[in-house]
XYZ file of C-alpha atoms in Angstrom:
552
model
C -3.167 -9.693 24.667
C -2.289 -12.665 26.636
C -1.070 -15.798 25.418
C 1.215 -14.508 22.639
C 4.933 -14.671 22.997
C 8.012 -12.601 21.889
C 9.272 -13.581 18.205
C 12.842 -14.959 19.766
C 11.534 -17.142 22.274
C 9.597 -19.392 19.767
C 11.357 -23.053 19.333
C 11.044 -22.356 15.636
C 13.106 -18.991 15.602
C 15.789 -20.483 17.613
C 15.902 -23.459 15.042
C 16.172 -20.440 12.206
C 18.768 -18.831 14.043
C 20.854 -22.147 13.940
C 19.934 -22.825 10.771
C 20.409 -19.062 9.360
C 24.313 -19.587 11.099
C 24.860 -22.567 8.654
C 22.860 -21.500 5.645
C 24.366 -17.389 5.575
C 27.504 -19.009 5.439
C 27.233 -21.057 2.409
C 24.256 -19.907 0.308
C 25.047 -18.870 -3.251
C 22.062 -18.840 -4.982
C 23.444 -19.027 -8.874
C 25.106 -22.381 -7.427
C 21.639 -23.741 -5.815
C 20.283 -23.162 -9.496
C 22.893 -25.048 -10.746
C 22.415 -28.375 -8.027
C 18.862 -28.229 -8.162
C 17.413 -27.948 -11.677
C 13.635 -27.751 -9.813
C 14.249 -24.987 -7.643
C 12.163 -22.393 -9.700
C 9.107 -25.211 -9.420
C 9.742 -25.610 -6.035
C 9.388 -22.069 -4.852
C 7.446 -20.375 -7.211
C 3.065 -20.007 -7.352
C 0.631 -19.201 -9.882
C -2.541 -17.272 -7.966
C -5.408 -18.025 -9.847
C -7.866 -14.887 -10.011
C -11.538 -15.435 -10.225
C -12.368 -11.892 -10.651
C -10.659 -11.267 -14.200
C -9.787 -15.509 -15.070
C -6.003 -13.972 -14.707
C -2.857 -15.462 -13.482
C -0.335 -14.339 -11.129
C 3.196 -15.845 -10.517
C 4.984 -15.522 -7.508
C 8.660 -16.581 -7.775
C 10.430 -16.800 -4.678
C 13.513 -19.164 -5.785
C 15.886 -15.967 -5.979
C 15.531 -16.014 -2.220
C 17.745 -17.295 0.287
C 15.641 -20.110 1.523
C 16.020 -24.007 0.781
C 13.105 -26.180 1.353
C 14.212 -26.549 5.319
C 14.056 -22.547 5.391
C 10.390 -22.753 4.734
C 10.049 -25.401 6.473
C 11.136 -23.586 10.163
C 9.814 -20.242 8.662
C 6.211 -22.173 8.558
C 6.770 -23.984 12.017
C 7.380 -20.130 13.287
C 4.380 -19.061 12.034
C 2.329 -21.427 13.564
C 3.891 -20.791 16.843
C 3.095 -17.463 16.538
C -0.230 -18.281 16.177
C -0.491 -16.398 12.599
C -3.757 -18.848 11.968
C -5.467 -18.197 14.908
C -4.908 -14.221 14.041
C -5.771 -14.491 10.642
C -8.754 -16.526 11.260
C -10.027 -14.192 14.301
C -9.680 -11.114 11.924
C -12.122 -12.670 9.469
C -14.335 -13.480 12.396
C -14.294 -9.712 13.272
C -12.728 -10.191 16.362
C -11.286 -7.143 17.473
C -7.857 -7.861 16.948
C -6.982 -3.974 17.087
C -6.693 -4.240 21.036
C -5.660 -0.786 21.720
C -8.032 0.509 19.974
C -10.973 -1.973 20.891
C -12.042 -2.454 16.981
C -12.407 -5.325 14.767
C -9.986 -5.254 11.002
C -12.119 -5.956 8.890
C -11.415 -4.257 5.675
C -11.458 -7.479 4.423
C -15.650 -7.370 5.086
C -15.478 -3.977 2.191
C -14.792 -6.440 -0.762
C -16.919 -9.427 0.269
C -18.435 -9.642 -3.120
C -19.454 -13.285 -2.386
C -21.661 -12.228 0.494
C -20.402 -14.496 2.942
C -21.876 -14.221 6.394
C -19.823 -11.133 8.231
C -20.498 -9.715 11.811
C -18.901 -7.785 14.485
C -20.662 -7.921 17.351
C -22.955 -10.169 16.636
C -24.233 -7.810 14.274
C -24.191 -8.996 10.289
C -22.183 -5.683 8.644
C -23.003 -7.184 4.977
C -26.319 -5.640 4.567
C -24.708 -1.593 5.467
C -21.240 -2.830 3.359
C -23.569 -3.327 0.500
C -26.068 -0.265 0.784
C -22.696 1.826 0.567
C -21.793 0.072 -2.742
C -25.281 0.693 -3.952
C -24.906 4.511 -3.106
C -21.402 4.312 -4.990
C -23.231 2.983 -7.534
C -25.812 5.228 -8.113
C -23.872 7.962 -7.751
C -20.928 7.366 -9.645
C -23.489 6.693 -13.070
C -25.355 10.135 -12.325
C -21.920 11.752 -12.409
C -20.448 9.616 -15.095
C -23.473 10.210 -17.519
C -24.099 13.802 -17.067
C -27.660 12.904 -15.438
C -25.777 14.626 -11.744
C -25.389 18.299 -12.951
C -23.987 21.366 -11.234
C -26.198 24.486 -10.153
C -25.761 26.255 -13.425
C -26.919 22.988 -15.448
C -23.622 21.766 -16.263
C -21.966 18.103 -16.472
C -19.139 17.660 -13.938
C -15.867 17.766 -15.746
C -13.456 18.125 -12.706
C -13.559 16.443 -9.118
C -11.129 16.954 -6.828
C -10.909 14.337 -3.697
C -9.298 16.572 -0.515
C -8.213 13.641 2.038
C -4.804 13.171 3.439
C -3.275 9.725 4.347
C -5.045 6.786 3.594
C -8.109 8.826 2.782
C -5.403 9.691 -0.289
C -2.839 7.361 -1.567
C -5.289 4.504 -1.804
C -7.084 6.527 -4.304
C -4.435 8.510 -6.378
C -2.773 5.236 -6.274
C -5.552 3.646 -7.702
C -6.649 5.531 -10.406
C -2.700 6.068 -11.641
C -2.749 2.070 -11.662
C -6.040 1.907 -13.602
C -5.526 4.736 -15.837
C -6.124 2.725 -18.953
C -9.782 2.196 -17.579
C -10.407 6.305 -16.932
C -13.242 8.720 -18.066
C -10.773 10.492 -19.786
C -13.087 13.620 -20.030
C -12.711 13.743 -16.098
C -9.902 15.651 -14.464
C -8.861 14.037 -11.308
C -7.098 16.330 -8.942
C -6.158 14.752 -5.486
C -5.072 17.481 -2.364
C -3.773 16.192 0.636
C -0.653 18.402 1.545
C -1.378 21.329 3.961
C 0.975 23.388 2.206
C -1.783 25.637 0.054
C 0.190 25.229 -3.075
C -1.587 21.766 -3.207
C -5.046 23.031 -3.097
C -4.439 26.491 -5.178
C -2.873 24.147 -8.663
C -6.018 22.352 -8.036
C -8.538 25.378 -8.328
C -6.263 27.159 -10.862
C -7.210 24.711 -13.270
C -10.914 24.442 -11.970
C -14.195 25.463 -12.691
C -16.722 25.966 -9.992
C -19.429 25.568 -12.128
C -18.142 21.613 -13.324
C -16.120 20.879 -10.334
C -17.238 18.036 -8.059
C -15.284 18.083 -4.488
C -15.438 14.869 -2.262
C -13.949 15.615 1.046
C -12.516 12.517 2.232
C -12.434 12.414 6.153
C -14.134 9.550 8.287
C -14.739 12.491 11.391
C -14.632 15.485 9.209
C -12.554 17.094 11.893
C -9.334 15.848 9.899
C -6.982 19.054 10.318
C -5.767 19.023 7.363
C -8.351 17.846 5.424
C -11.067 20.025 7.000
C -8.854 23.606 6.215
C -8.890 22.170 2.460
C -11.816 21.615 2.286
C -12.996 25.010 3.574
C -10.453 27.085 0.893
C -12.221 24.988 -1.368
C -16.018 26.367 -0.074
C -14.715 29.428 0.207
C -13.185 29.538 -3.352
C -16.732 27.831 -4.407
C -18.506 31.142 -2.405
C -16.770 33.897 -4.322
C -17.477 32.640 -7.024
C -21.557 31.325 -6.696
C -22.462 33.686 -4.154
C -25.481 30.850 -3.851
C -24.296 28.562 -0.482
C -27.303 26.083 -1.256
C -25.212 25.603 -4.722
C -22.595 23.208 -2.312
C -25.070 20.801 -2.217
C -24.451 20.096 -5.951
C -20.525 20.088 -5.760
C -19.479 18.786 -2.516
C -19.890 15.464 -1.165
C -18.554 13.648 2.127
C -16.947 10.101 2.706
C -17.491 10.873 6.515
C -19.674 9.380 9.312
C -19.761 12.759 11.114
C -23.133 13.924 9.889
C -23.349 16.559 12.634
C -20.529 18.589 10.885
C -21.256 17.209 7.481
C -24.195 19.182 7.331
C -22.818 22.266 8.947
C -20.390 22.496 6.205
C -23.726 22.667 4.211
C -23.398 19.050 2.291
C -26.596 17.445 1.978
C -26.565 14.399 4.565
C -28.206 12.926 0.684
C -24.430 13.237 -0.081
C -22.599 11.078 2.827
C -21.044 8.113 2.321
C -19.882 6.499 5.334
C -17.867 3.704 6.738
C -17.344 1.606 9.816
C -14.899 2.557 12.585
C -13.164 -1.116 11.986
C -11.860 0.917 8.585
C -8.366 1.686 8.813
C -7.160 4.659 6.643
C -4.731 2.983 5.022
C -6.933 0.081 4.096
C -9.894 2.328 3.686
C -9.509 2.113 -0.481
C -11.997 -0.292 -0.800
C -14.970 1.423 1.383
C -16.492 4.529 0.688
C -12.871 5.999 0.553
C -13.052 4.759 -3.158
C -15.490 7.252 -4.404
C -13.018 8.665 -6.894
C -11.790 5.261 -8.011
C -15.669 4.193 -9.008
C -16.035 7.666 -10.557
C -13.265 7.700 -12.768
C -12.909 4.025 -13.634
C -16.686 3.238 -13.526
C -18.622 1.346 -10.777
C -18.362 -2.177 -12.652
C -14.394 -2.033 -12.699
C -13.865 -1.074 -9.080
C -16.636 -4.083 -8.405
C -13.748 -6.063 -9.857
C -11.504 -4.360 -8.196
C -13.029 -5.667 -4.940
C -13.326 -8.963 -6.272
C -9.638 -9.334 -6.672
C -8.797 -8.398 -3.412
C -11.896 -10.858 -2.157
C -10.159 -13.686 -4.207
C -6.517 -13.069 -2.455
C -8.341 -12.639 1.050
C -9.844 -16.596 0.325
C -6.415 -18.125 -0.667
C -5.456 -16.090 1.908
C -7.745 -17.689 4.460
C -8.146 -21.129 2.863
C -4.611 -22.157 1.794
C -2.152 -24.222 3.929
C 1.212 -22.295 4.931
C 3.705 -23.649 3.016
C 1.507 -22.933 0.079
C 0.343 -19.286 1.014
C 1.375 -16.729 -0.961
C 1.135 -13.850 1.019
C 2.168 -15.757 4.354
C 5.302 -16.829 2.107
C 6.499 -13.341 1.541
C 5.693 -11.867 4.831
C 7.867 -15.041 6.096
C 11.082 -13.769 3.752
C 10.728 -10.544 5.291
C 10.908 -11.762 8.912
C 13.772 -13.766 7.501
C 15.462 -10.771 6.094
C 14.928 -8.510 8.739
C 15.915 -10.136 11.994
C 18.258 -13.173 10.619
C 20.014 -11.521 7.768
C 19.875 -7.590 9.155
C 18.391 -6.102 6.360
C 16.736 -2.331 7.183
C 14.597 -1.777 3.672
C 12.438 -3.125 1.425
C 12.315 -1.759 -2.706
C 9.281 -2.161 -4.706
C 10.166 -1.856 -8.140
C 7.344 -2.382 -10.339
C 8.211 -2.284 -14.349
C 5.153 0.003 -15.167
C 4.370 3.626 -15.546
C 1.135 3.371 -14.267
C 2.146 2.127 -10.935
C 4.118 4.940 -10.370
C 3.105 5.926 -6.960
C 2.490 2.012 -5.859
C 5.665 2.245 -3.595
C 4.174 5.148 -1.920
C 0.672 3.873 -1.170
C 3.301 0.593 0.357
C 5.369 3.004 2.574
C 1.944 3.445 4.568
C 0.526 0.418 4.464
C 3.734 -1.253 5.705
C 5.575 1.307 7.862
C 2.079 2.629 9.501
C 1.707 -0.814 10.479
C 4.493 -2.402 11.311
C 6.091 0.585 12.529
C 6.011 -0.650 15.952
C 8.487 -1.435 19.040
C 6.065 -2.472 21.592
C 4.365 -6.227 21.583
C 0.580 -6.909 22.445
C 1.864 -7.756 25.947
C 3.296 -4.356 26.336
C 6.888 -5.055 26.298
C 9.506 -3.611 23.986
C 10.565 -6.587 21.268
C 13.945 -7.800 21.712
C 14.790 -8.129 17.462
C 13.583 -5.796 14.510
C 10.424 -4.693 13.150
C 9.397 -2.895 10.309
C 11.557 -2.775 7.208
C 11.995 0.362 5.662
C 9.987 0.357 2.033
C 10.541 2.446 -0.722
C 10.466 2.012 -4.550
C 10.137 3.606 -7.797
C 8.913 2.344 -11.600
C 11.400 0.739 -13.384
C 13.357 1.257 -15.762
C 13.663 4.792 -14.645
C 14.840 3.636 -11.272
C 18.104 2.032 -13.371
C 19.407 4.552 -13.715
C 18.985 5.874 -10.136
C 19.693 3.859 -7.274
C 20.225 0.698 -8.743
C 24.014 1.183 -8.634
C 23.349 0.740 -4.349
C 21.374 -2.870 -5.053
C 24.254 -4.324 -7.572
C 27.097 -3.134 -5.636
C 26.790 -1.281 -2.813
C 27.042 -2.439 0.640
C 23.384 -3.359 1.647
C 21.470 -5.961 1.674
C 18.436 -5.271 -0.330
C 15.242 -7.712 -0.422
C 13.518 -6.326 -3.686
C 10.076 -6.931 -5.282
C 10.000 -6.803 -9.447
C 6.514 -6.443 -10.687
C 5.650 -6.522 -14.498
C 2.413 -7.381 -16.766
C 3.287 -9.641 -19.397
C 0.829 -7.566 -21.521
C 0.709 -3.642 -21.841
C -2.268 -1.576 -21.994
C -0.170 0.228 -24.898
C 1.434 -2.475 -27.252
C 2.827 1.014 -29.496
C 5.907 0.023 -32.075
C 4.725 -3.501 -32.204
C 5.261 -4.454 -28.323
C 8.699 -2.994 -28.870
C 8.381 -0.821 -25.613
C 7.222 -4.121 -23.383
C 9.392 -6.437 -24.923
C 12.383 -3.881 -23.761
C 10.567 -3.261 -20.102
C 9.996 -7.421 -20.196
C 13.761 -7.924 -20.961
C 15.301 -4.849 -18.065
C 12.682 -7.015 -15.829
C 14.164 -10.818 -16.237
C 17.919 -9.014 -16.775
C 17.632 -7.072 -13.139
C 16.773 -10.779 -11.104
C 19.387 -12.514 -13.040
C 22.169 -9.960 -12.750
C 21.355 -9.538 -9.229
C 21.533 -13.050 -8.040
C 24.631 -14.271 -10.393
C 26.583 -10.634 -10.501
C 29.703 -10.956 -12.516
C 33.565 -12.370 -11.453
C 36.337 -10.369 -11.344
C 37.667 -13.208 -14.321
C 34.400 -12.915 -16.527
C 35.451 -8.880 -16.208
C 39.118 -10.009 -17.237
C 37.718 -11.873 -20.198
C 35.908 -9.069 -21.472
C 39.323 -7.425 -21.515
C 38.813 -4.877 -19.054
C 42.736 -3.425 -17.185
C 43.823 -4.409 -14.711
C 43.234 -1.293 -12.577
C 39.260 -1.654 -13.540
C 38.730 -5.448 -12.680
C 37.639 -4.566 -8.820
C 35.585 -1.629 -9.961
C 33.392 -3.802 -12.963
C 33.103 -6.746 -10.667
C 29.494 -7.599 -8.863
C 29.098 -9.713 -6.100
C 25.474 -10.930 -7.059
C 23.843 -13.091 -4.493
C 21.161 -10.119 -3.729
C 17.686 -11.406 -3.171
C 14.733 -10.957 -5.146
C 11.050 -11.791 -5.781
C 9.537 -11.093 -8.976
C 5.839 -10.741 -9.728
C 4.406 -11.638 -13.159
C 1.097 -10.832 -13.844
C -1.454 -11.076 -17.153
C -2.277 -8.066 -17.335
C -2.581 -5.100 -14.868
C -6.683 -5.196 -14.613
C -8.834 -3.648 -11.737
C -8.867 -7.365 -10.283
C -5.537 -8.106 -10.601
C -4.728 -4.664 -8.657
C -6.684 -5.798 -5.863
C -5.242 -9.261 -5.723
C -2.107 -7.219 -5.418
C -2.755 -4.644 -3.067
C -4.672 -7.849 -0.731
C -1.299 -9.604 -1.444
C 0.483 -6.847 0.702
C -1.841 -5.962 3.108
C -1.665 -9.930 4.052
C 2.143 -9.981 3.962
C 2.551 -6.946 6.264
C -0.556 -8.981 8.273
C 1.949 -12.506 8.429
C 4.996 -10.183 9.600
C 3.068 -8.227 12.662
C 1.908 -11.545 13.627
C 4.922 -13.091 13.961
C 6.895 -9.763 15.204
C 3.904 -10.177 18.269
C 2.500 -6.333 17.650
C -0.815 -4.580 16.927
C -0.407 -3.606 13.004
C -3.496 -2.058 13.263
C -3.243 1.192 15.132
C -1.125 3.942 14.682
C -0.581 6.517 17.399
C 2.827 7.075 16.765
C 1.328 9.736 14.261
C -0.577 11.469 17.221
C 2.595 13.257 18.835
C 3.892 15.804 16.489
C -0.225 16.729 14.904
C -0.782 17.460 18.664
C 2.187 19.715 19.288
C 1.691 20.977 16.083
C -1.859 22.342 17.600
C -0.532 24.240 20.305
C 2.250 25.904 18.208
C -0.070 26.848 15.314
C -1.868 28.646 18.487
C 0.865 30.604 18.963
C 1.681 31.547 15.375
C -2.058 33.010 14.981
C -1.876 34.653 18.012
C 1.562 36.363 17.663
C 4.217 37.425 20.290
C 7.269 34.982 21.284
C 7.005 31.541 20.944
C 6.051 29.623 24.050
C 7.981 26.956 26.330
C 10.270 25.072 24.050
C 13.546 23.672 23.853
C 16.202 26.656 22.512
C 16.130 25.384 18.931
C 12.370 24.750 18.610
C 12.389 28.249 20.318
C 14.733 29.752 18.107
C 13.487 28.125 14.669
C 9.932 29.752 15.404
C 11.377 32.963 16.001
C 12.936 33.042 13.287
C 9.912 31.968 11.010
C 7.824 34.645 12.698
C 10.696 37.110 11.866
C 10.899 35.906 7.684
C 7.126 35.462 7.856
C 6.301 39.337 9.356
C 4.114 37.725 11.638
């Protein structure tokens, strides 16, 4: 795409690299704190949610920035032309360029009906015939009126996707647990390996088992051989094949092969090809969330993410949230040399959060190449990865306090639990390991606070913490269906403010295209027998070996 520079010839990054010389030098942050009684005013944010009437604060002011940081950090985004982007992807422009397609996941949750169109063409009338079908269908199932062939309410369903098509929805319903039908088993398969599918129909029922086969072509390798050990599991059992109609259902557009798998075309839900997988949560993808958390939550849901999108959209710069944080991670990444990212959020439901982040971010931003075609001269794509505190205390931790890294971390926690057991003893612990882990972080402890504690000698170096680590932490009400989507939009935007300034296409992904399509041509030869065909001696010599464990 013409017209768009690389990151490091921008005035504004040269100015950050000057000022980054001065500033990475002589920032400690316990000491800004202590000049600048304001500093947690001046850099933090409360995002006001329409969709639940909840609060979100964003504090940045355990970050290495002063006010001239965001200053330059702002001046770069606007030389990279991050407005212009942002405001061409809610036009429906087709920002995707190698691809030729619009982004416009944001047009999914557009609960306000604002006027949408790609192509001329308004998509709000088919975004909101697929919610309808989600509606309808998700009642049937959730009130028994949807039955199976024998007569039976659906007790299991089991959503066989892989990717996006996945950890959007396992993450999900995890988050929103505390809204579940309990008396539905959710079972998600994505993994090829056929342990993943066999635990799943081990603890099934054909005759109460509902199976939505998530894949937008239904030609999805993975998905699609799934899905038929499923039918096939179904067939021994029923002996009936018009009895699929009743237990299998598609989130596909492919209708042609829907069909021929023997779903009623009744039972398609599609989406748009300007759905990315790994924003593809909030389309028909989300079948499983609206089933087990009930259509009027994930409308909230929606509505979260549709109330980030608009401060998204509407806010200035040096008051946007998202744009803020996608800012810091340039910073981090190509000033400061930082390689990773941690997620830490301090609740149990979010437990695979960090996971669903890894593809969101390093699907997207996974890149090397910028829309001109030329490989960037500075870093992309930080390395994410996470787990639920306080579990991850006692894990790797020990590398953010005093290991040799330089770790940019997230902290997430609800001020209010969906469990308030022993008299909020639990969150008022979790609450405390939260506010402790930023503090300790930033101020660390001296080698004479150590002394004064009366530690030898010998022990001083070992005890001591450096501190100055960075950190952001998230405080929300309460982790609702709205304030999930405010938070998921709140990444998705971030990772949308660091492509744009990086100068590459978040939006596609062939990078994942390589190894599926060798993959192809070597699962050819391990069907058809015999020695393994042109490859290098160790590819060679690892298949033969295989074939030799595996009598094949």
């Amino acid at each position: 795409m013409p017209g768009f520079a690389q990151a490091n010839d921008l005035e504004a990054w040269q100015k950050l690299a000057q000022h980054h010389q001065k500033l990475g030098k002589d920032i400690v942050l316990k000491e800004y704190f202590q000049k600048d009684p304001q500093r947690f005013e001046k850099f933090s944010y409360t995002f006001n949610n329409e969709a639940d009437n909840s609060e979100t604060l964003f504090d940045f002011s355990k970050n290495f920035i002063t006010e001239e940081t965001v200053d330059l950090l702002v001046q770069l985004a606007k030389e990279a032309k991050l407005e212009q982007l942002r405001d061409d992807m809610f036009a429906g422009e087709k920002i995707n360029f190698t691809e030729k397609r619009a982004v416009y996941h944001v047009a999914l949750r557009n609960v306000s009906n604002q006027p949408m169109q790609v192509d001329g063409k308004s998509v709000v009338e088919e975004v909101n015939s697929v919610l309808d079908h989600m509606k309808e269908f998700s009642e049937q199932v959730r009130s028994g009126e949807w039955k199976g062939y024998t007569g039976k309410q659906i007790k299991t369903i089991i959503n066989i996707g892989i990717g996006g098509s996945d950890l959007g929805p396992v993450m999900v319903c995890e988050a929103l647990k505390a809204y579940g039908k309990r008396d539905l088993t959710m079972h998600f398969v994505s993994n090829i390996d056929g342990t993943h599918i066999a635990e799943a129909l081990k603890e099934s029922d054909p005759e109460t088992t509902l199976f939505l086969v998530a894949s937008k072509t239904f030609t999805t390798a993975e998905t699609t051989t799934n899905a038929n050990t499923a039918k096939h599991w179904f067939q021994e059992h029923v002996k009936d094949d018009s009895a699929i109609a009743k237990h299998f259902v598609a989130l596909s557009t492919n209708e042609a092969e829907v069909t021929k798998f023997g779903i009623d075309k009744k039972n398609m839900f599609g989406f748009s090809d300007w759905v990315g997988g790994r924003y593809s949560v909030w389309s028909a993808i989300g079948l499983s969330v609206a089933l087990y958390i009930g259509f009027d939550n994930f409308h909230e849901f929606l509505a979260g993410a549709h109330a980030m999108d608009k401060h998204f959209k509407e806010t200035p710069l040096e008051k946007n949230i998202p744009v803020l944080a996608g800012l810091l991670s340039v910073w981090y990444s190509d000033f400061f040399g930082a390689q990773t990212h941690l997620v830490s959020p301090f609740d149990q439901y979010m437990h695979r959060f960090p996971a669903y982040l890894q593809q969101l971010t390093m699907e997207s931003n996974g890149k090397a190449i910028t829309r001109s075609g030329d490989y960037v001269k500075y870093t992309t794509g930080a390395v994410f990865f996470g787990e639920p505190a306080t579990n991850a205390q006692h894990s790797f931790f020990q590398l953010l306090h005093q290991g040799t890294k330089l770790i940019p971390t997230d902290f997430i926690l609800a001020a209010k639990s969906h469990n308030p057991i022993e008299n909020n003893k639990h969150q008022n612990m979790l609450a405390s390991n939260f506010f402790a882990q930023a503090e300790a972080l930033m101020v660390g402890k001296t080698p004479d606070e150590v002394k004064a504690e009366g530690a030898p000698d010998e022990l001083v170096p070992h005890k001591t913490f450096l501190g100055n680590r960075p950190t952001t932490s998230i405080l929300a009400d309460k982790i609702t269906p709205g304030t999930l989507g405010a938070l998921i939009a709140y990444y998705e935007h971030l990772v949308f403010t660091e492509g744009a300034v990086w100068n590459i296409n978040s939006f596609d992904q062939w990078g994942v295209e390589l190894g599926k399509s060798l993959a192809k041509k070597i699962l050819a030869e391990l069907d058809e027998g015999g020695e393994a065909g042109k490859h290098d001696a160790s590819t060679s010599g690892l298949i033969s070996a295989f074939k030799k464990k595996a009598d094949i």
